[in-house]
Short mmCIF file of C-alpha atoms in Angstrom, two decimals:
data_model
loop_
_atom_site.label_atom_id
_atom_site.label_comp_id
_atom_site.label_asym_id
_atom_site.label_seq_id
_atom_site.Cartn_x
_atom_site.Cartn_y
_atom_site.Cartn_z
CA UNK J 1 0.00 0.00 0.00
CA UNK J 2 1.57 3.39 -1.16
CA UNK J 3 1.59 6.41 1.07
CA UNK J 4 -1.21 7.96 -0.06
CA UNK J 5 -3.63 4.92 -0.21
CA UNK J 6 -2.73 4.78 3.38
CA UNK J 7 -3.32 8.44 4.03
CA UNK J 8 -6.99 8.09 1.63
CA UNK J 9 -7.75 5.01 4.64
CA UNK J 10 -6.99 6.35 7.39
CA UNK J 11 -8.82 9.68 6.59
CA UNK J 12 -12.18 7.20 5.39
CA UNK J 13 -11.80 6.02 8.91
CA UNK J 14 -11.42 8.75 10.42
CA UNK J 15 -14.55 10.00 8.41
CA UNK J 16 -16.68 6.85 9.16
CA UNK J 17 -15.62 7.61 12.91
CA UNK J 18 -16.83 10.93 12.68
CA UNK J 19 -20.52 10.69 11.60
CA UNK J 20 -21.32 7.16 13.45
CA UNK J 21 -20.25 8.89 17.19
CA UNK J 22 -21.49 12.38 16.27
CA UNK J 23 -24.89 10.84 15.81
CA UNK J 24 -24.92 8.56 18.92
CA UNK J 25 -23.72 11.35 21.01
CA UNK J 26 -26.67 13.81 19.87
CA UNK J 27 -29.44 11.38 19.49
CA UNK J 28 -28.56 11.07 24.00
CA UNK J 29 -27.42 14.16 24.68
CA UNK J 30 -29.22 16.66 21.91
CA UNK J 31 -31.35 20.03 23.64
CA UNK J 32 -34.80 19.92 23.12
CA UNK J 33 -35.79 22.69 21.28
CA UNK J 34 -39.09 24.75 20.39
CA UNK J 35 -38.42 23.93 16.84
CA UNK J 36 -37.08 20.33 17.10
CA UNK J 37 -40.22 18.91 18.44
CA UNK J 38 -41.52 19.51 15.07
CA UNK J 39 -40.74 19.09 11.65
CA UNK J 40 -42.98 21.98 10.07
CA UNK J 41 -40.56 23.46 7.45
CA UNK J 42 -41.95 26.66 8.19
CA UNK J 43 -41.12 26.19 12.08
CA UNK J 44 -37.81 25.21 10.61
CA UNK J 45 -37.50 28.09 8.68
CA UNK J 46 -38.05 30.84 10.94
CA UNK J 47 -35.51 29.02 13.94
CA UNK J 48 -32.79 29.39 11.25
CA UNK J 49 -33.37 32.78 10.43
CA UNK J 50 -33.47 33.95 14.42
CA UNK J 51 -30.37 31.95 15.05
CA UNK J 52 -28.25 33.49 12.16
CA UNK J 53 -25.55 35.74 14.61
CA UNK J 54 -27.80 35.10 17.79
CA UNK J 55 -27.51 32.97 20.61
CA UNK J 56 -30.20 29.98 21.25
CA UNK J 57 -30.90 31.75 24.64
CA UNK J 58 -31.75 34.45 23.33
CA UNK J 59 -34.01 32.91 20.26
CA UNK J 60 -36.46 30.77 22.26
CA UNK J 61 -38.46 33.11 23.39
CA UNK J 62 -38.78 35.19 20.28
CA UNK J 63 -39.36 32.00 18.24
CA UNK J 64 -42.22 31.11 20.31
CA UNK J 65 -43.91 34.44 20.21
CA UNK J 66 -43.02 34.73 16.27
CA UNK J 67 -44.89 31.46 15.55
CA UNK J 68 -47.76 32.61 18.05
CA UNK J 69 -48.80 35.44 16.43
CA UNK J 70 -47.51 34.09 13.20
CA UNK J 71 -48.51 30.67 13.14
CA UNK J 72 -48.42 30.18 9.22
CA UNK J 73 -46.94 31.42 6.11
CA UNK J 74 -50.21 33.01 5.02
CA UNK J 75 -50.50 35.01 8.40
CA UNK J 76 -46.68 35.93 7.99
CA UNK J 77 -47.28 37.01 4.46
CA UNK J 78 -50.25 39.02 4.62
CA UNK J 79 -49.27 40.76 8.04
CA UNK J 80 -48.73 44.50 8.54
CA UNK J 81 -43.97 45.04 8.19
CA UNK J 82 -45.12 46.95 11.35
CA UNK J 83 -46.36 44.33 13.20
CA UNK J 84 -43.74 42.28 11.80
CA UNK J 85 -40.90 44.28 13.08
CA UNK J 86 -42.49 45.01 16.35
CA UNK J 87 -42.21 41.20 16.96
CA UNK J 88 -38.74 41.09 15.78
CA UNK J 89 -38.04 44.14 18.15
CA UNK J 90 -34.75 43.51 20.72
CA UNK J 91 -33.34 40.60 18.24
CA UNK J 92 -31.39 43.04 15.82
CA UNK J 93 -30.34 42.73 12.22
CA UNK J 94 -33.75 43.65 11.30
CA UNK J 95 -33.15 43.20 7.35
CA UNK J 96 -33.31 39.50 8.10
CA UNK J 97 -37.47 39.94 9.46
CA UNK J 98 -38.17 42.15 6.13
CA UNK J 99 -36.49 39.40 3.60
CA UNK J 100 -38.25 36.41 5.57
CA UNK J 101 -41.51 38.14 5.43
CA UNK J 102 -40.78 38.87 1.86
CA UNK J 103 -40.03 35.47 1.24
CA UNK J 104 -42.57 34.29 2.85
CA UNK J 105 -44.98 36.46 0.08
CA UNK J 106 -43.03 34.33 -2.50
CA UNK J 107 -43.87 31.60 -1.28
CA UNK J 108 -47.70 32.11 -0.90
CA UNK J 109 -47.64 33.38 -4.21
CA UNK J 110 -45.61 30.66 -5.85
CA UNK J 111 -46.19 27.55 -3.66
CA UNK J 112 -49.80 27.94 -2.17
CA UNK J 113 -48.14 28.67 1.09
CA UNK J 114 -46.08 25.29 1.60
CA UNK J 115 -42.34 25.80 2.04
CA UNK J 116 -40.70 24.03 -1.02
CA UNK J 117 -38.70 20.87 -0.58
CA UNK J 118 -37.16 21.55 -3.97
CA UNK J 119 -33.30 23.11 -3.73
CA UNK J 120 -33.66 25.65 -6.89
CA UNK J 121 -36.92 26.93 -5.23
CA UNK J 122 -35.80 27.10 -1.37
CA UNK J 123 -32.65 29.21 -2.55
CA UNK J 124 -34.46 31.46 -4.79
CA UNK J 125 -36.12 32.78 -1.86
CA UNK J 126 -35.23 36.12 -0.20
CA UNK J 127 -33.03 35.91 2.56
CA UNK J 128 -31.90 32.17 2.07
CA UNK J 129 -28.10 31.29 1.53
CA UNK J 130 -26.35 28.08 0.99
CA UNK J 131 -26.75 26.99 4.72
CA UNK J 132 -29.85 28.17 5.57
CA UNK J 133 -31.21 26.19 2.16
CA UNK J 134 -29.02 23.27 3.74
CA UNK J 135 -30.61 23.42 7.03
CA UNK J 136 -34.40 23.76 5.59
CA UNK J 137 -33.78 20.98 3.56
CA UNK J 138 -31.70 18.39 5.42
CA UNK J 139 -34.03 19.26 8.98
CA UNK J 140 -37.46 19.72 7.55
CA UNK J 141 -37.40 17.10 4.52
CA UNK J 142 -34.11 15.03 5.62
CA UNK J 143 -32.69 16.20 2.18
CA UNK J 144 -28.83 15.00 1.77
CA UNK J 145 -28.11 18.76 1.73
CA UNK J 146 -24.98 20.25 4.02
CA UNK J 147 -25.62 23.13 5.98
CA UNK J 148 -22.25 24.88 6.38
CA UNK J 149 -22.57 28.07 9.43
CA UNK J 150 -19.18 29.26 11.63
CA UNK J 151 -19.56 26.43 13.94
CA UNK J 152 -19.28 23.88 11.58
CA UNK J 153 -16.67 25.32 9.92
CA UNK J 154 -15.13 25.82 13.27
CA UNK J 155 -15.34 21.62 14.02
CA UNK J 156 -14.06 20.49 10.44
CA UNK J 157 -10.85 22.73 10.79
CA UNK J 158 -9.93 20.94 13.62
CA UNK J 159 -11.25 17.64 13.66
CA UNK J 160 -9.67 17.04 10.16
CA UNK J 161 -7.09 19.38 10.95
CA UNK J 162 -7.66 21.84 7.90
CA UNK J 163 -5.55 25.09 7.86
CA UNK J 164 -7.59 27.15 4.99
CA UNK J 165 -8.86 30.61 6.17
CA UNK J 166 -12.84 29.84 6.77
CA UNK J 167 -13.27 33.88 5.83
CA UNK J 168 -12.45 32.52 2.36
CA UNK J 169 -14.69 31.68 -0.34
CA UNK J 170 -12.93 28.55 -1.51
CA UNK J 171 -12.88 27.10 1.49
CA UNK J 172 -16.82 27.46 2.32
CA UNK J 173 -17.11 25.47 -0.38
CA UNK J 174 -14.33 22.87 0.53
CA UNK J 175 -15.92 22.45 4.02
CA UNK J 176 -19.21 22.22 1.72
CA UNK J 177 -18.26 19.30 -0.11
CA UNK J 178 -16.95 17.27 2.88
CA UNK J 179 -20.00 17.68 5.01
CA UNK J 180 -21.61 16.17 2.26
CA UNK J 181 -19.63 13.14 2.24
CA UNK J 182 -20.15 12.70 5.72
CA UNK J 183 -23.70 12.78 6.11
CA UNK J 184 -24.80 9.06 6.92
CA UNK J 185 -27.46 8.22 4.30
CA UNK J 186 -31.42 8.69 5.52
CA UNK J 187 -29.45 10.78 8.64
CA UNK J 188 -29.44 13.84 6.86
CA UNK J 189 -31.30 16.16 9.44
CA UNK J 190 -29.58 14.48 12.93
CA UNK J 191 -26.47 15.01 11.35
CA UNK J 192 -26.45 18.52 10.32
CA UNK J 193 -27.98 19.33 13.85
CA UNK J 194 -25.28 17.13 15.49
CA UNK J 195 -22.64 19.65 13.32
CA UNK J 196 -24.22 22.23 15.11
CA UNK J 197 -24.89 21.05 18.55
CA UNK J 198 -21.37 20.61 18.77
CA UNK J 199 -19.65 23.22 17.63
CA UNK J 200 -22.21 25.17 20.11
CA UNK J 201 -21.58 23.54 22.94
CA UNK J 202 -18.69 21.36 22.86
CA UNK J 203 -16.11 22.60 20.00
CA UNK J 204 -16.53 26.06 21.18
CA UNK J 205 -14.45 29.47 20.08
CA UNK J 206 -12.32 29.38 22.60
CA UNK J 207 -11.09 26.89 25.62
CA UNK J 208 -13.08 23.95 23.26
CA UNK J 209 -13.65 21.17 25.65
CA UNK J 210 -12.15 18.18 24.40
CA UNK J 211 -12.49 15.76 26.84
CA UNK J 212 -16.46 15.16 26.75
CA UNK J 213 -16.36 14.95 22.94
CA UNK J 214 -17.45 12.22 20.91
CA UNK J 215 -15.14 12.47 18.29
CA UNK J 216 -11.89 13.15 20.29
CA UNK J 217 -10.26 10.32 19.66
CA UNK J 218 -9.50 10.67 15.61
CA UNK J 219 -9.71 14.79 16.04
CA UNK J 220 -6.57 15.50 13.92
CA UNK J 221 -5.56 19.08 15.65
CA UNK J 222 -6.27 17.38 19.35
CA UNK J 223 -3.72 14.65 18.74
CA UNK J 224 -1.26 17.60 17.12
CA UNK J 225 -2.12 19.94 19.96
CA UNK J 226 -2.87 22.91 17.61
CA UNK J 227 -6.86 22.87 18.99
CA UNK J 228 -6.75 26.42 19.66
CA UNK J 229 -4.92 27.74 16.82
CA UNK J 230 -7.84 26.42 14.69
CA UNK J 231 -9.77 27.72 12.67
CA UNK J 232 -8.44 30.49 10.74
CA UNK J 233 -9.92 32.87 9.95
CA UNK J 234 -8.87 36.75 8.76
CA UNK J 235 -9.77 39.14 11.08
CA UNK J 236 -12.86 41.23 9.93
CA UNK J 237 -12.36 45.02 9.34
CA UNK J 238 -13.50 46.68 12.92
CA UNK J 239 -16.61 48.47 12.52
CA UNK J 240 -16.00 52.65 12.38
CA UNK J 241 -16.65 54.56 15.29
CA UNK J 242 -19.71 57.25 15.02
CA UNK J 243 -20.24 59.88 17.42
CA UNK J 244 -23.97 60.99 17.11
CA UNK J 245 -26.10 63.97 19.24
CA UNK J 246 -29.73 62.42 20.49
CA UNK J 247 -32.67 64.69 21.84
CA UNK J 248 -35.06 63.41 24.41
CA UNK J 249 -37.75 65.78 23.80
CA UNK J 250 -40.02 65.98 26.86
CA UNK J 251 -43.98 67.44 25.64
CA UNK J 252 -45.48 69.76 27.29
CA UNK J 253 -48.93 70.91 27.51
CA UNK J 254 -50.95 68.63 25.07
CA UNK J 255 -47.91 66.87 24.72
CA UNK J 256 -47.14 66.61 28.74
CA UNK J 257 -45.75 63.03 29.65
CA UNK J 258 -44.80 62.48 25.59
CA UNK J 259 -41.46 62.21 23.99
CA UNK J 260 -41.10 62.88 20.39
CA UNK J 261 -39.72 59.91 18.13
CA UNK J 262 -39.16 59.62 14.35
CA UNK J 263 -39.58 57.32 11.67
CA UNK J 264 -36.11 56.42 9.53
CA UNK J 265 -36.16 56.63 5.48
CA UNK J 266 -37.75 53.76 4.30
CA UNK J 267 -34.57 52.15 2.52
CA UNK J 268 -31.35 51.92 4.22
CA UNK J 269 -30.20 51.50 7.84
CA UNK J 270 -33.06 50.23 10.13
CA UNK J 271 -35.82 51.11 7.75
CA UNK J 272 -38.89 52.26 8.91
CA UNK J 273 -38.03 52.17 12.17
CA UNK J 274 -38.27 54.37 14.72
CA UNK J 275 -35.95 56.60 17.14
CA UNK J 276 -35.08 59.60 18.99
CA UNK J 277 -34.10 62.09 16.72
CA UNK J 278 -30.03 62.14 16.36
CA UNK J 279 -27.67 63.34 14.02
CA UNK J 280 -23.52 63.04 13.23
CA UNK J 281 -21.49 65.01 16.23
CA UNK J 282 -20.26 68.45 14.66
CA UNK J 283 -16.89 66.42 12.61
CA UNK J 284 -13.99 68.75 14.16
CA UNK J 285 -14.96 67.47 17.58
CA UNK J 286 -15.94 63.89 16.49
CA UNK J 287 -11.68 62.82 16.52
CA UNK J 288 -11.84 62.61 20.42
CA UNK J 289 -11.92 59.84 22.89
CA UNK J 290 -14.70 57.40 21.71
CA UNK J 291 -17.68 57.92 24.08
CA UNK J 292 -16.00 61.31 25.55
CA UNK J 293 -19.28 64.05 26.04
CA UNK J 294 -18.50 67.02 22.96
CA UNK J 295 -17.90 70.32 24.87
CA UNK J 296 -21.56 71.58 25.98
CA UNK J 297 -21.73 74.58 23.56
CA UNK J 298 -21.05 72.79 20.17
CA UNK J 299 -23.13 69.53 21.01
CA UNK J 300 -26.31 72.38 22.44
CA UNK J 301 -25.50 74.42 19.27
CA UNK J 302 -25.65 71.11 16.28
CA UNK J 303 -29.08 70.44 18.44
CA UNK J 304 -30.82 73.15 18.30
CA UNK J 305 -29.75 73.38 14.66
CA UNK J 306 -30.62 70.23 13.67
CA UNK J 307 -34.03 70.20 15.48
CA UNK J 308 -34.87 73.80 13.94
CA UNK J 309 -33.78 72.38 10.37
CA UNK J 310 -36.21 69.10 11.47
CA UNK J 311 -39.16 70.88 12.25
CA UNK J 312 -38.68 70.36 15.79
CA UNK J 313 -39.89 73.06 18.39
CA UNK J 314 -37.40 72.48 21.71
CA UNK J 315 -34.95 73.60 23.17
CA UNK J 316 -31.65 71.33 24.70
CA UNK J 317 -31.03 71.64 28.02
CA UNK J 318 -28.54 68.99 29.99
CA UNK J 319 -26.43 65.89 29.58
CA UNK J 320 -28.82 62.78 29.71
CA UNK J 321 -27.16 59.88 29.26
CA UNK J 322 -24.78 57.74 26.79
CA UNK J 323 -25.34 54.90 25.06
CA UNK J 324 -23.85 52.80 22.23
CA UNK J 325 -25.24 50.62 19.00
CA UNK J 326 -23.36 48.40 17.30
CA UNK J 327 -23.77 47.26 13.54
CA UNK J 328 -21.59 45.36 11.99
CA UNK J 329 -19.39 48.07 9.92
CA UNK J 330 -20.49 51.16 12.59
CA UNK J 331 -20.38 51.86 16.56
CA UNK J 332 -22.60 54.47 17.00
CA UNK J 333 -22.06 55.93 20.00
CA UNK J 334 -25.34 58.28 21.41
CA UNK J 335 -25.03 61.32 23.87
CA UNK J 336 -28.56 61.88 24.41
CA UNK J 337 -29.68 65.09 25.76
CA UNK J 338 -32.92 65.65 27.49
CA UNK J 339 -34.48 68.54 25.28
CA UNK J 340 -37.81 70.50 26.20
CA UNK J 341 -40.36 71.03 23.38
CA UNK J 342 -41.21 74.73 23.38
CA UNK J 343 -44.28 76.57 22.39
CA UNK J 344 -44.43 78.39 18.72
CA UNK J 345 -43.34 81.53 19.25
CA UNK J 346 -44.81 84.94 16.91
CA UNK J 347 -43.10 85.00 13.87
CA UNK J 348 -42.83 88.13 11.58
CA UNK J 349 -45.00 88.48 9.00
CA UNK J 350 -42.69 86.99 6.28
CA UNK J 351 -41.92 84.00 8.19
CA UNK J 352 -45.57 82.86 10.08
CA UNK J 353 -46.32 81.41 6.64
CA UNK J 354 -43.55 79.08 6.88
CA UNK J 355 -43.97 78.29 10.26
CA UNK J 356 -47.81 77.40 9.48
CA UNK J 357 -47.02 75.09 7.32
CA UNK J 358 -44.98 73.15 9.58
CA UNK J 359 -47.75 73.20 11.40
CA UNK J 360 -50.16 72.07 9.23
CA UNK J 361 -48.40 68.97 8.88
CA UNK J 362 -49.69 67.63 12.03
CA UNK J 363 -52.51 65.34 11.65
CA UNK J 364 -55.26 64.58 13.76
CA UNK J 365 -55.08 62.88 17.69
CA UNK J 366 -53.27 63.24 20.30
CA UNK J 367 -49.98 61.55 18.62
CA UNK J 368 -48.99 64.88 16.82
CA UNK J 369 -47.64 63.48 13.54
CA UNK J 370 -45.06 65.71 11.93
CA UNK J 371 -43.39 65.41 8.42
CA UNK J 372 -40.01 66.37 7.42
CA UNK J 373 -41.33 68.15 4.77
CA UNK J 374 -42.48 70.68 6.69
CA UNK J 375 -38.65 71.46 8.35
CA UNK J 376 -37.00 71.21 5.19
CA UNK J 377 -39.37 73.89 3.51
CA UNK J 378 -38.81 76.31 6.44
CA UNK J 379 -34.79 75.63 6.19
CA UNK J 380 -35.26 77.08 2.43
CA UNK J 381 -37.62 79.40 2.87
CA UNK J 382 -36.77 81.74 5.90
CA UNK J 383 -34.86 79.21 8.45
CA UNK J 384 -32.97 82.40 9.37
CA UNK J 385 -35.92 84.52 10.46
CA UNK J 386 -36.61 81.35 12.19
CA UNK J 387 -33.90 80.96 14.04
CA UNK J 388 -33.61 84.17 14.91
CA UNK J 389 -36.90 83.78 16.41
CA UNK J 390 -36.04 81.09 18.68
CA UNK J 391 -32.97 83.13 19.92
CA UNK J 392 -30.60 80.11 17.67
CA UNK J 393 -27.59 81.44 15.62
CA UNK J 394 -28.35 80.24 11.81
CA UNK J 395 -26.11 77.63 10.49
CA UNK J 396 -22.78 78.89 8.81
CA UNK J 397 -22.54 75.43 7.07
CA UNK J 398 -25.08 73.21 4.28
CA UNK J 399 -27.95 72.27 6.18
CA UNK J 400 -28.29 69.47 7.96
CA UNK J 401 -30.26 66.54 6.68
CA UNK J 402 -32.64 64.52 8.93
CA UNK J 403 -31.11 61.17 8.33
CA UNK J 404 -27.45 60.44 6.65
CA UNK J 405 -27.94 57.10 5.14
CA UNK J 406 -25.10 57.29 2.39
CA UNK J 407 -28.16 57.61 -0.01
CA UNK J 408 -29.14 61.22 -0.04
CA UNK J 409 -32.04 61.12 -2.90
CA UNK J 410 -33.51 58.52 -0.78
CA UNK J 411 -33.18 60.56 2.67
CA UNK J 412 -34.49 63.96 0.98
CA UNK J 413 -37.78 62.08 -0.65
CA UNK J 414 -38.66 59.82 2.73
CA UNK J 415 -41.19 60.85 4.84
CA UNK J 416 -39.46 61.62 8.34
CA UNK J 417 -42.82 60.73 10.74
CA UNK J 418 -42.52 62.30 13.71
CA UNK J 419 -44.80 61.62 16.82
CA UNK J 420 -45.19 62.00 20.70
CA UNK J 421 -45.55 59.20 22.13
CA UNK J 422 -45.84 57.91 26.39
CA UNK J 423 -44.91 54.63 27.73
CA UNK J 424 -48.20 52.73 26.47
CA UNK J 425 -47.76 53.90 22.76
CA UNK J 426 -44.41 52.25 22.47
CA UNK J 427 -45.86 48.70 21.92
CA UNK J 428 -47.26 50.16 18.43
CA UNK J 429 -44.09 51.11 17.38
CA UNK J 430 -40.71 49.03 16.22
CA UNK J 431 -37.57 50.27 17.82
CA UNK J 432 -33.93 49.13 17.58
CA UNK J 433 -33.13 47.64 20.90
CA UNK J 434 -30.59 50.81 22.01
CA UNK J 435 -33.78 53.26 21.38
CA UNK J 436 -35.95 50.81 23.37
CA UNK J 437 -33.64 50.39 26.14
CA UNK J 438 -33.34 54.99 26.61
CA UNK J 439 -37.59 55.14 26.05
CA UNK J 440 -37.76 52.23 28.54
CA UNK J 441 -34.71 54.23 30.88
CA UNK J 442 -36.58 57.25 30.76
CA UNK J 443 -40.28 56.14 31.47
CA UNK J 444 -38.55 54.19 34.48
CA UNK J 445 -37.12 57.56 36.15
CA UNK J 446 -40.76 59.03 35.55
CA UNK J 447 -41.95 56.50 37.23
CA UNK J 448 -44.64 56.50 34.25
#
């Protein structure tokens, strides 16, 4: 026997090893699951969508509310992005609840509402990659499909010792091609869980624990010691720091007990979401110490600006809090000031008819709704006499825009809701988890 017929054995062993243990070992020690104690593809579906970048923990009891309200692909399809967000709310990367509801349209349009078990169809819908299509198939229909995700990749590199950089294209579809092979035939499913269920709790990032693992005894970077060292991977480009300026507008009057909120562009970053107003730190104080507070005058200054430019009657007044969002190319990094909303004030004649129709933007009910229209016609046509008004210097610079998306046609054509809102109006309205937690912060101190 030459050297590499031996080497071609001892790796078939090694692979036969593999996917006979892995199996035993989950089918005794596997977690039971919301979505394991079924095999609705939808069910399926959804689970693999949460868990993309988010822990288990953290997914159960989203999952189970999801499918609650949500029980079928119909209800998913026909319901209000709204609603749809609002249930998403607190679980982040929020594009991945617009493509699955979108999907979900595709496939009550295309497929009378049952999830396809076909592999062209499953990854022509929106949202679904190679392992997601893998994991639909292989879990719901026991499809010999691999689904490939970091922690797979993560027990491959080491078990058969493979040195390739995961971050790599090629080598996705390397580790692709061997899962295949090992998937025990009519075990599809089992398997690609057992991938998964191990890399999650056993073949971890860091500090893997080897001695309670099934496969331990043929893991090629155990027996070479290099455990630790594996996988590689190239380190991802940190995301870019973003110093921003937030108001907390408290109402008053009418408004008492309110704060004001407002919707983002419809495209983009978070769309159609909503937030305290904020915009970019003036830029020749944004180069300081991430998370240091901007020297009072310049950050009260951009605010009253940028509310003035926004339509938005208040006036900053202290230091609220900080807080920080992380996406996955941006830190934003919030000083929030607690601003106080402050009655119209008389105009000269030249400029009341600019100020009106601000005004007559608001819409009926207590809610107040504003549109951005409104401040961006007043910044052309007398922001100045405006300003001077409200006792605010006018801006030496372009104006401001209400959002900065990178897409400017987009931000100048959106609508820019605005609306007060109390403590009992948030559940009507989707907010990214770092808005929720400062509405939620600020009701508490209330006491409301």
């Amino acid at each position: 026997m030459t050297t590499d017929e031996k080497h071609i054995e001892i790796q078939q062993e090694a692979k036969l090893f593999f996917s006979r243990f892995l199996l035993e070992w989950y089918h005794l020690q596997k977690r039971d699951l919301p979505w394991r104690r079924h095999r609705n593809p939808y069910y399926i579906w959804i689970s693999e969508i949460m868990l993309q970048q988010t822990r288990v923990d953290t997914v159960i009891p989203y999952f189970n509310r999801f499918i609650e309200q949500f029980p079928t692909v119909e209800a998913l399809a026909d319901a209000p992005e709204e609603e749809v967000l609002k249930c998403w709310e607190g679980l982040g990367y929020y594009s991945r609840a617009r493509n699955l509801q979108h999907a979900a349209k595709q496939v009550k349009e295309l497929y009378g509402g049952q999830v396809p078990d076909d592999r062209d169809a499953v990854f022509g819908l929106k949202g679904v990659g190679p392992y997601t299509a893998g994991a639909i198939l292989s879990i719901a229909f026991n499809r010999p499909e691999p689904a490939v995700d970091g922690n797979v990749m993560r027990v491959l590199s080491r078990y058969f010792r493979i040195e390739d950089d995961i971050a790599k294209g090629p080598t996705r579809v390397k580790m692709e091609k061997l899962a295949a092979e090992l998937i025990p035939e009519g075990e599809a499913g089992s398997f690609n869980q057992a991938l998964m269920e191990l890399g999650a709790l056993i073949c971890t990032p860091k500090s893997p624990r080897c001695l309670p693992c099934p496969v331990m005894e043929h893991c090629a970077a155990r027996l070479a010691g290099c455990e630790a060292s594996l996988p590689v991977k190239t380190k991802a480009k940190p995301p870019r720091p973003e110093e921003r300026l937030a108001a907390l507008v408290e109402g008053r009057g009418e408004h008492a007990g309110r704060v004001l909120i407002r919707q983002r562009p419809a495209s983009g970053l978070l769309a159609r979401m909503w937030e305290l107003p904020h915009w970019p730190a003036p830029p020749a104080e944004a180069g300081g110490a991430r998370g240091a507070l901007l020297p009072e005058a310049a950050a009260l200054d951009r605010l009253r600006r940028s509310m003035s430019q926004a339509g938005i009657h208040a006036r900053p007044e202290e230091h609220w809090m900080a807080a920080e969002h992380t996406f996955s190319h941006i830190v934003w990094t919030l000083q929030v000031y607690r601003c106080r909303e402050e009655a119209a004030l008389p105009l000269a004649a030249e400029s009341r008819a600019v100020y009106g129709a601000a005004q007559a933007e608001r819409a009926d009910g207590a809610d107040g709704v504003l549109g951005a229209d409104a401040g961006a016609a007043r910044a052309e046509r007398g922001d100045s006499l405006l300003a001077a008004a409200l006792g605010v210097q006018p801006a030496e610079d372009a104006p401001l825009a209400l959002f900065d998306s990178g897409d400017a046609a987009a931000d100048a054509a959106d609508s820019g809701a605005q609306r007060w809102i109390s403590r009992e109006d948030m559940k009507n309205y989707a907010f990214p988890n770092v808005f929720l937690k400062l509405l939620n912060s600020y009701f508490d101190e209330q006491g409301t």
